[in-house]
Amino acid sequence: MNYYTVQKKAEANISIKKSKFIALLFPFSVEEDFECLMETVRKEWPKARHYCFAYRLHGNPVSERMSDDGEPSGTAGMPMLEILKGANLENVLAVVVRYFGGTLLGTGGLVRAYSDAVREALQIATIQNMVYCKQALLEIDYSYYGQIEKKCLPAVLDKPEIEFGEKIRILVNIPEADYEGILAQYQTLTNRQGTIQETGALYVPGLSVDEGFGIRRQT
C-alpha cells in the first residue's frame, strides 16, 4: 500500500527545433487544487501555445486524468501519464508548457518531446516514499522505558509523541509490515504489562534515501 510521490515542485526545460518544453511536477493530493495549480502555470507562462498535463491520485483504484490541450490526440497527455506510471508515482501532477518554435515535430516527435520533458523533471525531483503505517498509543511503567526506547522506537517512522505522567504514554506510527513484530517485541519487553491502543492508520513520509531509475528517492 506504500506509494511514491514528489516531495516538492520540480522544473526542467528542453528545446527541440526551436520549440521550448517546460516540464513541471507538483505534489498533488486533492482534486480541488487542480484548477488553481493550472491557473498558476498559465499566469507564469501566459504566451505558451499548449499546457498539457497528466496526473495520478492515490486510491484504490488510482485516479488518472490527462490532456493533450490541442496537440494531436495521444501525443502529449498519454506519454506523460505513462512516464508517471513507469516511475510508480501517485499524488503527482505533471504539466508541460510548450512554446511553439515554428517547426512541426510530427506525432512521433511530439511523443518523444513530452516524454523526455517529464523525464528531465524527474531527474531533478526528490521522490518521497509514503509508508502506510498503523498508529498505536503505548502506555508503560517507567521501568520499561529504557528497553522500549532502545529496541522498539527505532523502528517507528517520524518522531514519536511521548508524554511523561504517572505512566509514560507513547504515540507511534509503525509501518504496517512491521506492526505485529514490533508489538510482539513490545509485549515481551514489558512482560505484557504495557497497554496498546490502536488509534488509526495514516501515510508517513519515509526517512532514508535510495537512488533508482535516475531519480532521487526518499524512502
XYZ file of C-alpha atoms in Angstrom, residues 4-13 22-29 37-38 41 44-45 52-56 79-85 87 89-97 114-128 214-216:
63
model
C 5.887 7.315 -4.222
C 5.204 10.987 -4.786
C 7.195 14.162 -5.424
C 8.323 15.954 -2.302
C 8.125 19.455 -3.814
C 7.760 21.247 -7.146
C 10.372 20.341 -9.780
C 11.005 22.088 -13.113
C 13.036 21.207 -16.217
C 13.343 22.625 -19.743
C 8.840 23.382 -19.745
C 8.048 20.375 -17.547
C 6.663 20.878 -14.053
C 5.939 18.321 -11.335
C 3.745 19.212 -8.368
C 2.765 17.347 -5.192
C -0.971 16.933 -5.709
C -3.418 15.074 -3.484
C -2.336 24.857 -9.990
C -3.117 25.077 -13.691
C 1.099 27.768 -14.565
C 3.638 32.255 -15.168
C 3.865 31.363 -18.889
C -0.607 19.670 -21.423
C -0.973 17.672 -18.219
C -1.289 14.270 -16.614
C -1.914 13.331 -13.021
C -2.319 10.320 -10.764
C 3.020 9.791 -22.907
C 3.311 11.998 -19.823
C 0.983 9.708 -17.880
C 2.973 6.648 -18.920
C 6.162 8.212 -17.520
C 4.430 8.820 -14.172
C 3.135 5.252 -14.123
C 8.070 5.684 -12.050
C 4.295 7.928 -8.816
C 0.966 8.877 -7.265
C -0.416 12.134 -5.853
C 1.507 13.977 -8.545
C 0.575 16.439 -11.301
C 2.809 16.803 -14.360
C 2.361 19.834 -16.610
C 4.340 20.512 -19.786
C 4.153 24.037 -21.182
C 6.657 15.385 -23.981
C 8.044 12.119 -22.585
C 11.595 13.488 -22.444
C 10.455 16.701 -20.785
C 8.820 14.804 -17.912
C 11.849 12.512 -17.623
C 14.083 15.566 -17.270
C 11.912 16.888 -14.438
C 12.032 13.506 -12.718
C 15.830 13.555 -12.874
C 15.934 16.580 -10.599
C 12.861 15.801 -8.474
C 13.125 14.466 -4.944
C 10.816 11.467 -4.748
C 9.205 10.727 -1.403
C 17.902 8.044 -12.174
C 15.583 9.548 -9.583
C 16.480 10.672 -6.083
